[in-house]
Amino acid sequence: MDLHGARRARRLDLYRNRLNQRQQDTRANLVTLYEGGTLFTPDGTKQGRSLLKALQLLQRAGTRLEELSGEGLLPAPSVSERIDALYDEVDGLFTRCDRLTGRGTASVARLPRG
């Protein structure tokens, strides 16, 4: 049994789940702004722009996770430093997204390297 490979797969799954949850929450917030008519107020417009920027950051995080899985155009990295750098980048994107959406930094769970 490949324990290292299983840990890598589990870590990738956890990050994908976090990405999906953030995308759903951000889209739901945007829909709420639109449906409530708040989007068309000055404060709502500002909040809407922040939510759209957060979605862009989440798309970038998704691209990095594709790179880690090998599902993108590039093969999956095999050097642990590159893998850790990509996860660090995704963590940073999650943090920036959380700030834009008002989610708070306590929700960002940084996983141990493994």
Coordinates of C-alpha atoms in Angstrom, one line a residue:
M1 CA 0.0 0.0 0.0
D2 CA 1.3 3.4 -1.0
L3 CA 0.8 5.5 2.2
H4 CA 2.4 8.6 0.8
G5 CA 0.2 8.5 -2.3
A6 CA -2.9 8.0 -0.1
R7 CA -2.0 11.0 2.0
R8 CA -1.5 13.2 -1.1
A9 CA -4.8 12.1 -2.5
R10 CA -6.6 12.8 0.9
R11 CA -5.0 16.2 1.1
L12 CA -6.1 17.0 -2.4
D13 CA -9.6 15.9 -1.7
L14 CA -9.8 18.1 1.4
Y15 CA -8.6 21.1 -0.5
R16 CA -11.1 20.4 -3.4
N17 CA -13.9 20.2 -0.8
R18 CA -12.9 23.5 0.7
L19 CA -12.7 25.0 -2.8
N20 CA -16.2 23.8 -3.7
Q21 CA -17.7 25.0 -0.4
R22 CA -16.2 28.5 -0.9
Q23 CA -17.4 28.6 -4.5
Q24 CA -20.9 27.7 -3.5
D25 CA -21.0 30.2 -0.6
T26 CA -19.7 33.0 -2.7
R27 CA -22.1 32.3 -5.5
A28 CA -25.0 32.1 -3.1
N29 CA -24.0 35.5 -1.6
L30 CA -23.9 37.0 -5.0
V31 CA -27.3 35.6 -5.9
T32 CA -28.7 37.0 -2.6
L33 CA -27.4 40.4 -3.4
Y34 CA -28.9 40.3 -6.9
E35 CA -32.3 38.8 -5.9
G36 CA -32.7 41.2 -2.9
G37 CA -31.9 44.2 -5.1
T38 CA -29.0 45.2 -2.9
L39 CA -26.6 44.7 -5.7
F40 CA -27.8 48.0 -7.3
T41 CA -27.0 50.2 -4.3
P42 CA -23.5 51.7 -3.8
D43 CA -22.7 49.3 -1.0
G44 CA -24.1 46.4 -2.8
T45 CA -22.1 47.1 -5.9
K46 CA -18.9 47.3 -3.8
Q47 CA -19.8 44.0 -2.2
G48 CA -20.7 42.4 -5.5
R49 CA -17.3 43.4 -6.9
S50 CA -15.6 41.8 -3.9
L51 CA -17.5 38.6 -4.5
L52 CA -16.6 38.5 -8.2
K53 CA -12.9 39.1 -7.3
A54 CA -13.2 36.2 -4.8
L55 CA -14.6 34.0 -7.5
Q56 CA -11.6 34.8 -9.7
L57 CA -9.3 33.9 -6.9
L58 CA -11.1 30.6 -6.4
Q59 CA -10.8 29.9 -10.1
R60 CA -7.1 30.4 -9.8
A61 CA -7.0 28.1 -6.8
G62 CA -8.9 25.4 -8.8
T63 CA -6.3 25.7 -11.5
R64 CA -3.5 25.1 -9.0
L65 CA -5.4 22.0 -7.6
E66 CA -5.7 20.7 -11.2
E67 CA -2.0 21.1 -11.5
L68 CA -1.4 19.2 -8.3
S69 CA -3.7 16.4 -9.5
G70 CA -2.1 16.1 -12.9
E71 CA -5.5 16.7 -14.5
G72 CA -4.4 20.0 -16.2
L73 CA -2.1 20.5 -19.1
L74 CA 1.0 19.9 -16.9
P75 CA 1.9 16.6 -15.2
A76 CA 1.5 16.5 -11.5
P77 CA 4.6 17.8 -9.7
S78 CA 6.7 15.2 -8.0
V79 CA 9.1 17.4 -6.0
S80 CA 7.8 18.0 -2.5
E81 CA 9.0 21.6 -2.5
R82 CA 6.9 22.4 -5.6
I83 CA 3.9 20.6 -4.1
D84 CA 4.2 22.5 -0.9
A85 CA 4.6 25.8 -2.8
L86 CA 1.4 25.1 -4.7
Y87 CA -0.5 24.3 -1.5
D88 CA 0.8 27.5 0.1
E89 CA -0.4 29.4 -2.9
V90 CA -3.8 27.9 -2.6
D91 CA -3.9 28.7 1.1
G92 CA -3.1 32.3 0.3
L93 CA -5.8 32.4 -2.3
F94 CA -8.3 31.0 0.2
T95 CA -7.2 33.6 2.8
R96 CA -7.6 36.5 0.3
C97 CA -11.0 35.1 -0.8
D98 CA -12.1 34.8 2.8
R99 CA -11.2 38.5 3.4
L100 CA -13.1 39.6 0.4
T101 CA -16.2 37.6 1.3
G102 CA -16.1 38.5 5.0
R103 CA -15.8 34.8 5.9
G104 CA -13.0 35.5 8.5
T105 CA -9.6 34.0 8.7
A106 CA -10.6 31.5 11.4
S107 CA -12.3 29.4 8.7
V108 CA -9.0 28.8 6.7
A109 CA -7.7 25.5 7.8
R110 CA -4.0 25.1 6.9
L111 CA -3.3 21.4 6.6
P112 CA 0.0 19.9 7.7
R113 CA 2.5 19.1 5.0
G114 CA 2.4 15.5 4.2

